[in-house]
Amino acid sequence: VTRIRERMDATGDPEKVPYLLFDLPGQVELYTHSTCVQNMMQIMQKELDLRLTAVQLIDAHYCTDASKFLSATLLGTTTMLRLELPTVSVLSKVDLLHSYGALDFALDFYTDCTDLDRLVPFVDQSHQVISNDTEEDDEFDIANDEDYQRARQKRQSSRLQRKFTKLHGALAEVVQDFGLLHFVAPLDISSAESVGRVLAKVDKCNGYVFTQEAANVQSSLFQCAVQHEVDYDALAEVQERVLDKPKPSKNKARNKVPSL
């Protein structure tokens, strides 16, 4: 804390509002099973009078797998509860999302995080992506193989699979009951507009947007009021630019094969 205060004082302008960034490790155990990060944040808030905001980045490719996405939403909710900070949740690496396959729902379904129980039927339809490099391989479709289908049906009717589906239904219910998690417009690091949109959300969350000159306060308040409507336009733009790309040629196609 003393070192942080020294760095803040080194700016030389006592009236200038410092903007600090803390890049924390990605190990989820630090936030779900330990209180070290939570204690550190509380000390900085108390002794340095900081207005802290947590920004949690979750890879967008989890949206292509219902099981992984439900796990990610539970983790995000748990982190928010334990850190006890205003939180901006972001789906990152959205520019790579198209290479992981199609989504079961539109992108706004995953950002809103409502009605997550609709994902439970898709938990049993997780996909394994394989690549076909030759036309000869394209002639054989393992998804239509009779032995494969019998093995898959046997696994789906097993007691373990029923428990697995029930577990994910309970995860979806927990996240929905808390109702805390909502992702802002997905982050595309190659788009300056996308990065600026996320930064604007963070500035609004920690109150930095209201520290400007008095003449700009009224404009800032208006921007915050209409920003929620802009999110839907941003989602539509991402959907069109990233997810609705043309499919690759046949010899480089990536076929989805249902897992056993």
PDB file of N, CA and C in Angstrom, residues 127-211:
ATOM      1  N   HIS A 127     -19.896 -31.179 -28.664  1.00  0.00           N
ATOM      2  CA  HIS A 127     -19.337 -31.567 -29.952  1.00  0.00           C
ATOM      3  C   HIS A 127     -17.820 -31.695 -29.869  1.00  0.00           C
ATOM      4  N   GLN A 128     -17.324 -32.631 -30.643  1.00  0.00           N
ATOM      5  CA  GLN A 128     -15.882 -32.774 -30.829  1.00  0.00           C
ATOM      6  C   GLN A 128     -15.573 -32.347 -32.246  1.00  0.00           C
ATOM      7  N   VAL A 129     -14.709 -31.352 -32.403  1.00  0.00           N
ATOM      8  CA  VAL A 129     -14.421 -30.819 -33.726  1.00  0.00           C
ATOM      9  C   VAL A 129     -13.240 -31.564 -34.318  1.00  0.00           C
ATOM     10  N   ILE A 130     -13.441 -32.100 -35.515  1.00  0.00           N
ATOM     11  CA  ILE A 130     -12.366 -32.786 -36.218  1.00  0.00           C
ATOM     12  C   ILE A 130     -12.184 -32.131 -37.570  1.00  0.00           C
ATOM     13  N   SER A 131     -11.013 -32.289 -38.132  1.00  0.00           N
ATOM     14  CA  SER A 131     -10.707 -31.650 -39.399  1.00  0.00           C
ATOM     15  C   SER A 131     -10.550 -32.701 -40.471  1.00  0.00           C
ATOM     16  N   ASN A 132     -11.169 -32.489 -41.637  1.00  0.00           N
ATOM     17  CA  ASN A 132     -11.040 -33.372 -42.787  1.00  0.00           C
ATOM     18  C   ASN A 132     -10.133 -32.706 -43.802  1.00  0.00           C
ATOM     19  N   ASP A 133      -9.008 -33.346 -44.103  1.00  0.00           N
ATOM     20  CA  ASP A 133      -8.050 -32.757 -45.025  1.00  0.00           C
ATOM     21  C   ASP A 133      -8.143 -33.330 -46.431  1.00  0.00           C
ATOM     22  N   THR A 134      -8.843 -34.437 -46.598  1.00  0.00           N
ATOM     23  CA  THR A 134      -8.942 -35.072 -47.898  1.00  0.00           C
ATOM     24  C   THR A 134     -10.396 -35.318 -48.243  1.00  0.00           C
ATOM     25  N   GLU A 135     -10.674 -35.410 -49.561  1.00  0.00           N
ATOM     26  CA  GLU A 135     -12.032 -35.678 -50.007  1.00  0.00           C
ATOM     27  C   GLU A 135     -12.466 -37.090 -49.639  1.00  0.00           C
ATOM     28  N   GLU A 136     -11.498 -38.010 -49.519  1.00  0.00           N
ATOM     29  CA  GLU A 136     -11.822 -39.376 -49.153  1.00  0.00           C
ATOM     30  C   GLU A 136     -12.410 -39.441 -47.753  1.00  0.00           C
ATOM     31  N   ASP A 137     -11.870 -38.627 -46.840  1.00  0.00           N
ATOM     32  CA  ASP A 137     -12.401 -38.601 -45.482  1.00  0.00           C
ATOM     33  C   ASP A 137     -13.807 -38.025 -45.455  1.00  0.00           C
ATOM     34  N   ASP A 138     -14.103 -37.102 -46.389  1.00  0.00           N
ATOM     35  CA  ASP A 138     -15.423 -36.481 -46.407  1.00  0.00           C
ATOM     36  C   ASP A 138     -16.526 -37.468 -46.778  1.00  0.00           C
ATOM     37  N   GLU A 139     -16.170 -38.569 -47.444  1.00  0.00           N
ATOM     38  CA  GLU A 139     -17.173 -39.529 -47.865  1.00  0.00           C
ATOM     39  C   GLU A 139     -17.726 -40.318 -46.692  1.00  0.00           C
ATOM     40  N   PHE A 140     -16.987 -40.380 -45.580  1.00  0.00           N
ATOM     41  CA  PHE A 140     -17.428 -41.145 -44.417  1.00  0.00           C
ATOM     42  C   PHE A 140     -17.835 -40.200 -43.304  1.00  0.00           C
ATOM     43  N   ASP A 141     -19.072 -40.330 -42.875  1.00  0.00           N
ATOM     44  CA  ASP A 141     -19.615 -39.482 -41.809  1.00  0.00           C
ATOM     45  C   ASP A 141     -19.847 -40.363 -40.591  1.00  0.00           C
ATOM     46  N   ILE A 142     -19.002 -40.196 -39.575  1.00  0.00           N
ATOM     47  CA  ILE A 142     -19.089 -41.056 -38.390  1.00  0.00           C
ATOM     48  C   ILE A 142     -20.391 -40.841 -37.628  1.00  0.00           C
ATOM     49  N   ALA A 143     -20.987 -39.657 -37.781  1.00  0.00           N
ATOM     50  CA  ALA A 143     -22.231 -39.370 -37.072  1.00  0.00           C
ATOM     51  C   ALA A 143     -23.376 -40.258 -37.549  1.00  0.00           C
ATOM     52  N   ASN A 144     -23.256 -40.807 -38.776  1.00  0.00           N
ATOM     53  CA  ASN A 144     -24.303 -41.676 -39.314  1.00  0.00           C
ATOM     54  C   ASN A 144     -23.972 -43.156 -39.165  1.00  0.00           C
ATOM     55  N   ASP A 145     -22.858 -43.470 -38.519  1.00  0.00           N
ATOM     56  CA  ASP A 145     -22.475 -44.868 -38.323  1.00  0.00           C
ATOM     57  C   ASP A 145     -23.400 -45.528 -37.303  1.00  0.00           C
ATOM     58  N   GLU A 146     -23.925 -46.711 -37.620  1.00  0.00           N
ATOM     59  CA  GLU A 146     -24.895 -47.381 -36.750  1.00  0.00           C
ATOM     60  C   GLU A 146     -24.290 -47.760 -35.407  1.00  0.00           C
ATOM     61  N   ASP A 147     -23.075 -48.310 -35.420  1.00  0.00           N
ATOM     62  CA  ASP A 147     -22.430 -48.685 -34.159  1.00  0.00           C
ATOM     63  C   ASP A 147     -22.185 -47.459 -33.280  1.00  0.00           C
ATOM     64  N   TYR A 148     -21.791 -46.367 -33.911  1.00  0.00           N
ATOM     65  CA  TYR A 148     -21.557 -45.129 -33.165  1.00  0.00           C
ATOM     66  C   TYR A 148     -22.853 -44.632 -32.537  1.00  0.00           C
ATOM     67  N   GLN A 149     -23.937 -44.664 -33.294  1.00  0.00           N
ATOM     68  CA  GLN A 149     -25.212 -44.190 -32.777  1.00  0.00           C
ATOM     69  C   GLN A 149     -25.724 -45.064 -31.637  1.00  0.00           C
ATOM     70  N   ARG A 150     -25.516 -46.389 -31.722  1.00  0.00           N
ATOM     71  CA  ARG A 150     -25.936 -47.281 -30.633  1.00  0.00           C
ATOM     72  C   ARG A 150     -25.136 -46.995 -29.363  1.00  0.00           C
ATOM     73  N   ALA A 151     -23.829 -46.795 -29.512  1.00  0.00           N
ATOM     74  CA  ALA A 151     -22.988 -46.496 -28.354  1.00  0.00           C
ATOM     75  C   ALA A 151     -23.377 -45.154 -27.729  1.00  0.00           C
ATOM     76  N   ARG A 152     -23.695 -44.184 -28.576  1.00  0.00           N
ATOM     77  CA  ARG A 152     -24.086 -42.869 -28.077  1.00  0.00           C
ATOM     78  C   ARG A 152     -25.435 -42.925 -27.359  1.00  0.00           C
ATOM     79  N   GLN A 153     -26.368 -43.670 -27.904  1.00  0.00           N
ATOM     80  CA  GLN A 153     -27.672 -43.797 -27.274  1.00  0.00           C
ATOM     81  C   GLN A 153     -27.578 -44.516 -25.935  1.00  0.00           C
ATOM     82  N   LYS A 154     -26.693 -45.505 -25.854  1.00  0.00           N
ATOM     83  CA  LYS A 154     -26.503 -46.231 -24.610  1.00  0.00           C
ATOM     84  C   LYS A 154     -25.927 -45.326 -23.529  1.00  0.00           C
ATOM     85  N   ARG A 155     -24.985 -44.476 -23.911  1.00  0.00           N
ATOM     86  CA  ARG A 155     -24.401 -43.567 -22.919  1.00  0.00           C
ATOM     87  C   ARG A 155     -25.424 -42.537 -22.458  1.00  0.00           C
ATOM     88  N   GLN A 156     -26.222 -42.013 -23.392  1.00  0.00           N
ATOM     89  CA  GLN A 156     -27.189 -40.985 -23.045  1.00  0.00           C
ATOM     90  C   GLN A 156     -28.287 -41.508 -22.114  1.00  0.00           C
ATOM     91  N   SER A 157     -28.572 -42.790 -22.187  1.00  0.00           N
ATOM     92  CA  SER A 157     -29.619 -43.355 -21.337  1.00  0.00           C
ATOM     93  C   SER A 157     -29.082 -43.888 -20.015  1.00  0.00           C
ATOM     94  N   SER A 158     -27.803 -43.698 -19.776  1.00  0.00           N
ATOM     95  CA  SER A 158     -27.193 -44.221 -18.554  1.00  0.00           C
ATOM     96  C   SER A 158     -27.570 -43.370 -17.344  1.00  0.00           C
ATOM     97  N   ARG A 159     -27.411 -43.950 -16.171  1.00  0.00           N
ATOM     98  CA  ARG A 159     -27.719 -43.242 -14.933  1.00  0.00           C
ATOM     99  C   ARG A 159     -26.768 -42.067 -14.716  1.00  0.00           C
ATOM    100  N   LEU A 160     -25.506 -42.274 -15.095  1.00  0.00           N
ATOM    101  CA  LEU A 160     -24.517 -41.200 -14.946  1.00  0.00           C
ATOM    102  C   LEU A 160     -24.885 -39.996 -15.798  1.00  0.00           C
ATOM    103  N   GLN A 161     -25.357 -40.234 -17.014  1.00  0.00           N
ATOM    104  CA  GLN A 161     -25.725 -39.119 -17.883  1.00  0.00           C
ATOM    105  C   GLN A 161     -26.924 -38.366 -17.331  1.00  0.00           C
ATOM    106  N   ARG A 162     -27.880 -39.074 -16.759  1.00  0.00           N
ATOM    107  CA  ARG A 162     -29.043 -38.394 -16.172  1.00  0.00           C
ATOM    108  C   ARG A 162     -28.622 -37.507 -15.008  1.00  0.00           C
ATOM    109  N   LYS A 163     -27.682 -37.996 -14.187  1.00  0.00           N
ATOM    110  CA  LYS A 163     -27.171 -37.178 -13.089  1.00  0.00           C
ATOM    111  C   LYS A 163     -26.388 -35.979 -13.619  1.00  0.00           C
ATOM    112  N   PHE A 164     -25.659 -36.197 -14.701  1.00  0.00           N
ATOM    113  CA  PHE A 164     -24.864 -35.132 -15.306  1.00  0.00           C
ATOM    114  C   PHE A 164     -25.779 -34.006 -15.794  1.00  0.00           C
ATOM    115  N   THR A 165     -26.874 -34.372 -16.439  1.00  0.00           N
ATOM    116  CA  THR A 165     -27.830 -33.380 -16.922  1.00  0.00           C
ATOM    117  C   THR A 165     -28.508 -32.662 -15.760  1.00  0.00           C
ATOM    118  N   LYS A 166     -28.858 -33.406 -14.728  1.00  0.00           N
ATOM    119  CA  LYS A 166     -29.504 -32.810 -13.557  1.00  0.00           C
ATOM    120  C   LYS A 166     -28.571 -31.824 -12.864  1.00  0.00           C
ATOM    121  N   LEU A 167     -27.290 -32.156 -12.806  1.00  0.00           N
ATOM    122  CA  LEU A 167     -26.310 -31.259 -12.198  1.00  0.00           C
ATOM    123  C   LEU A 167     -26.267 -29.924 -12.924  1.00  0.00           C
ATOM    124  N   HIS A 168     -26.238 -29.957 -14.243  1.00  0.00           N
ATOM    125  CA  HIS A 168     -26.171 -28.705 -15.000  1.00  0.00           C
ATOM    126  C   HIS A 168     -27.469 -27.923 -14.890  1.00  0.00           C
ATOM    127  N   GLY A 169     -28.580 -28.611 -14.724  1.00  0.00           N
ATOM    128  CA  GLY A 169     -29.823 -27.902 -14.466  1.00  0.00           C
ATOM    129  C   GLY A 169     -29.770 -27.137 -13.157  1.00  0.00           C
ATOM    130  N   ALA A 170     -29.153 -27.748 -12.137  1.00  0.00           N
ATOM    131  CA  ALA A 170     -28.998 -27.084 -10.844  1.00  0.00           C
ATOM    132  C   ALA A 170     -28.035 -25.892 -10.954  1.00  0.00           C
ATOM    133  N   LEU A 171     -26.957 -26.035 -11.749  1.00  0.00           N
ATOM    134  CA  LEU A 171     -26.030 -24.913 -11.938  1.00  0.00           C
ATOM    135  C   LEU A 171     -26.736 -23.722 -12.581  1.00  0.00           C
ATOM    136  N   ALA A 172     -27.529 -24.002 -13.600  1.00  0.00           N
ATOM    137  CA  ALA A 172     -28.263 -22.927 -14.269  1.00  0.00           C
ATOM    138  C   ALA A 172     -29.229 -22.253 -13.308  1.00  0.00           C
ATOM    139  N   GLU A 173     -29.863 -23.023 -12.462  1.00  0.00           N
ATOM    140  CA  GLU A 173     -30.825 -22.460 -11.509  1.00  0.00           C
ATOM    141  C   GLU A 173     -30.134 -21.556 -10.496  1.00  0.00           C
ATOM    142  N   VAL A 174     -28.959 -21.960 -10.028  1.00  0.00           N
ATOM    143  CA  VAL A 174     -28.229 -21.143  -9.055  1.00  0.00           C
ATOM    144  C   VAL A 174     -27.852 -19.794  -9.655  1.00  0.00           C
ATOM    145  N   VAL A 175     -27.297 -19.810 -10.873  1.00  0.00           N
ATOM    146  CA  VAL A 175     -26.882 -18.563 -11.519  1.00  0.00           C
ATOM    147  C   VAL A 175     -28.086 -17.665 -11.760  1.00  0.00           C
ATOM    148  N   GLN A 176     -29.193 -18.246 -12.185  1.00  0.00           N
ATOM    149  CA  GLN A 176     -30.398 -17.456 -12.447  1.00  0.00           C
ATOM    150  C   GLN A 176     -30.993 -16.883 -11.168  1.00  0.00           C
ATOM    151  N   ASP A 177     -30.952 -17.641 -10.083  1.00  0.00           N
ATOM    152  CA  ASP A 177     -31.513 -17.155  -8.825  1.00  0.00           C
ATOM    153  C   ASP A 177     -30.755 -15.934  -8.308  1.00  0.00           C
ATOM    154  N   PHE A 178     -29.435 -15.938  -8.450  1.00  0.00           N
ATOM    155  CA  PHE A 178     -28.666 -14.767  -8.024  1.00  0.00           C
ATOM    156  C   PHE A 178     -28.890 -13.591  -8.982  1.00  0.00           C
ATOM    157  N   GLY A 179     -28.944 -13.864 -10.265  1.00  0.00           N
ATOM    158  CA  GLY A 179     -29.224 -12.809 -11.239  1.00  0.00           C
ATOM    159  C   GLY A 179     -28.198 -11.695 -11.269  1.00  0.00           C
ATOM    160  N   LEU A 180     -26.956 -11.994 -10.965  1.00  0.00           N
ATOM    161  CA  LEU A 180     -25.918 -10.961 -10.908  1.00  0.00           C
ATOM    162  C   LEU A 180     -25.144 -10.826 -12.213  1.00  0.00           C
ATOM    163  N   LEU A 181     -25.050 -11.905 -12.958  1.00  0.00           N
ATOM    164  CA  LEU A 181     -24.118 -11.942 -14.084  1.00  0.00           C
ATOM    165  C   LEU A 181     -24.768 -11.428 -15.364  1.00  0.00           C
ATOM    166  N   HIS A 182     -24.057 -10.529 -16.010  1.00  0.00           N
ATOM    167  CA  HIS A 182     -24.454 -10.024 -17.325  1.00  0.00           C
ATOM    168  C   HIS A 182     -23.184  -9.583 -18.040  1.00  0.00           C
ATOM    169  N   PHE A 183     -23.003 -10.059 -19.258  1.00  0.00           N
ATOM    170  CA  PHE A 183     -21.812  -9.706 -20.025  1.00  0.00           C
ATOM    171  C   PHE A 183     -22.085  -8.465 -20.862  1.00  0.00           C
ATOM    172  N   VAL A 184     -21.106  -7.567 -20.874  1.00  0.00           N
ATOM    173  CA  VAL A 184     -21.207  -6.410 -21.753  1.00  0.00           C
ATOM    174  C   VAL A 184     -20.941  -6.870 -23.174  1.00  0.00           C
ATOM    175  N   ALA A 185     -21.063  -5.949 -24.129  1.00  0.00           N
ATOM    176  CA  ALA A 185     -20.818  -6.295 -25.527  1.00  0.00           C
ATOM    177  C   ALA A 185     -19.460  -6.982 -25.656  1.00  0.00           C
ATOM    178  N   PRO A 186     -19.380  -8.103 -26.371  1.00  0.00           N
ATOM    179  CA  PRO A 186     -18.143  -8.902 -26.441  1.00  0.00           C
ATOM    180  C   PRO A 186     -16.939  -8.082 -26.881  1.00  0.00           C
ATOM    181  N   LEU A 187     -15.781  -8.505 -26.404  1.00  0.00           N
ATOM    182  CA  LEU A 187     -14.538  -7.783 -26.669  1.00  0.00           C
ATOM    183  C   LEU A 187     -13.811  -8.389 -27.863  1.00  0.00           C
ATOM    184  N   ASP A 188     -13.601  -7.566 -28.870  1.00  0.00           N
ATOM    185  CA  ASP A 188     -12.792  -7.916 -30.034  1.00  0.00           C
ATOM    186  C   ASP A 188     -11.553  -7.030 -29.995  1.00  0.00           C
ATOM    187  N   ILE A 189     -10.416  -7.621 -29.662  1.00  0.00           N
ATOM    188  CA  ILE A 189      -9.204  -6.830 -29.449  1.00  0.00           C
ATOM    189  C   ILE A 189      -8.737  -6.160 -30.736  1.00  0.00           C
ATOM    190  N   SER A 190      -9.188  -6.648 -31.886  1.00  0.00           N
ATOM    191  CA  SER A 190      -8.787  -6.054 -33.164  1.00  0.00           C
ATOM    192  C   SER A 190      -9.648  -4.856 -33.530  1.00  0.00           C
ATOM    193  N   SER A 191     -10.676  -4.561 -32.725  1.00  0.00           N
ATOM    194  CA  SER A 191     -11.577  -3.438 -32.996  1.00  0.00           C
ATOM    195  C   SER A 191     -11.410  -2.384 -31.912  1.00  0.00           C
ATOM    196  N   ALA A 192     -10.981  -1.193 -32.307  1.00  0.00           N
ATOM    197  CA  ALA A 192     -10.820  -0.098 -31.344  1.00  0.00           C
ATOM    198  C   ALA A 192     -12.161   0.289 -30.740  1.00  0.00           C
ATOM    199  N   GLU A 193     -13.221   0.217 -31.519  1.00  0.00           N
ATOM    200  CA  GLU A 193     -14.553   0.554 -31.011  1.00  0.00           C
ATOM    201  C   GLU A 193     -14.980  -0.420 -29.924  1.00  0.00           C
ATOM    202  N   SER A 194     -14.674  -1.713 -30.103  1.00  0.00           N
ATOM    203  CA  SER A 194     -15.031  -2.715 -29.103  1.00  0.00           C
ATOM    204  C   SER A 194     -14.268  -2.485 -27.799  1.00  0.00           C
ATOM    205  N   VAL A 195     -12.982  -2.196 -27.914  1.00  0.00           N
ATOM    206  CA  VAL A 195     -12.170  -1.923 -26.725  1.00  0.00           C
ATOM    207  C   VAL A 195     -12.667  -0.674 -26.020  1.00  0.00           C
ATOM    208  N   GLY A 196     -12.980   0.366 -26.783  1.00  0.00           N
ATOM    209  CA  GLY A 196     -13.478   1.597 -26.191  1.00  0.00           C
ATOM    210  C   GLY A 196     -14.815   1.414 -25.499  1.00  0.00           C
ATOM    211  N   ARG A 197     -15.642   0.508 -26.048  1.00  0.00           N
ATOM    212  CA  ARG A 197     -16.944   0.250 -25.442  1.00  0.00           C
ATOM    213  C   ARG A 197     -16.789  -0.397 -24.066  1.00  0.00           C
ATOM    214  N   VAL A 198     -15.877  -1.344 -23.971  1.00  0.00           N
ATOM    215  CA  VAL A 198     -15.624  -1.992 -22.682  1.00  0.00           C
ATOM    216  C   VAL A 198     -15.030  -1.003 -21.691  1.00  0.00           C
ATOM    217  N   LEU A 199     -14.101  -0.175 -22.145  1.00  0.00           N
ATOM    218  CA  LEU A 199     -13.498   0.827 -21.268  1.00  0.00           C
ATOM    219  C   LEU A 199     -14.539   1.806 -20.750  1.00  0.00           C
ATOM    220  N   ALA A 200     -15.496   2.171 -21.597  1.00  0.00           N
ATOM    221  CA  ALA A 200     -16.554   3.084 -21.168  1.00  0.00           C
ATOM    222  C   ALA A 200     -17.410   2.451 -20.071  1.00  0.00           C
ATOM    223  N   LYS A 201     -17.641   1.148 -20.179  1.00  0.00           N
ATOM    224  CA  LYS A 201     -18.395   0.448 -19.135  1.00  0.00           C
ATOM    225  C   LYS A 201     -17.641   0.461 -17.815  1.00  0.00           C
ATOM    226  N   VAL A 202     -16.334   0.254 -17.885  1.00  0.00           N
ATOM    227  CA  VAL A 202     -15.521   0.251 -16.667  1.00  0.00           C
ATOM    228  C   VAL A 202     -15.504   1.643 -16.041  1.00  0.00           C
ATOM    229  N   ASP A 203     -15.348   2.682 -16.872  1.00  0.00           N
ATOM    230  CA  ASP A 203     -15.342   4.062 -16.366  1.00  0.00           C
ATOM    231  C   ASP A 203     -16.663   4.410 -15.698  1.00  0.00           C
ATOM    232  N   LYS A 204     -17.746   3.910 -16.243  1.00  0.00           N
ATOM    233  CA  LYS A 204     -19.050   4.162 -15.642  1.00  0.00           C
ATOM    234  C   LYS A 204     -19.194   3.415 -14.324  1.00  0.00           C
ATOM    235  N   CYS A 205     -18.667   2.187 -14.278  1.00  0.00           N
ATOM    236  CA  CYS A 205     -18.823   1.347 -13.091  1.00  0.00           C
ATOM    237  C   CYS A 205     -18.040   1.889 -11.903  1.00  0.00           C
ATOM    238  N   ASN A 206     -16.829   2.396 -12.151  1.00  0.00           N
ATOM    239  CA  ASN A 206     -16.035   2.905 -11.025  1.00  0.00           C
ATOM    240  C   ASN A 206     -16.230   4.401 -10.770  1.00  0.00           C
ATOM    241  N   GLY A 207     -17.081   5.047 -11.567  1.00  0.00           N
ATOM    242  CA  GLY A 207     -17.377   6.457 -11.349  1.00  0.00           C
ATOM    243  C   GLY A 207     -16.399   7.419 -11.972  1.00  0.00           C
ATOM    244  N   TYR A 208     -15.419   6.921 -12.721  1.00  0.00           N
ATOM    245  CA  TYR A 208     -14.424   7.809 -13.315  1.00  0.00           C
ATOM    246  C   TYR A 208     -15.051   8.761 -14.325  1.00  0.00           C
ATOM    247  N   VAL A 209     -16.137   8.317 -14.954  1.00  0.00           N
ATOM    248  CA  VAL A 209     -16.782   9.145 -15.965  1.00  0.00           C
ATOM    249  C   VAL A 209     -17.350  10.414 -15.357  1.00  0.00           C
ATOM    250  N   PHE A 210     -17.605  10.414 -14.051  1.00  0.00           N
ATOM    251  CA  PHE A 210     -18.192  11.574 -13.393  1.00  0.00           C
ATOM    252  C   PHE A 210     -17.148  12.488 -12.766  1.00  0.00           C
ATOM    253  N   THR A 211     -15.868  12.219 -12.996  1.00  0.00           N
ATOM    254  CA  THR A 211     -14.813  13.047 -12.414  1.00  0.00           C
ATOM    255  C   THR A 211     -14.323  14.109 -13.389  1.00  0.00           C
TER     256      THR A 211
END
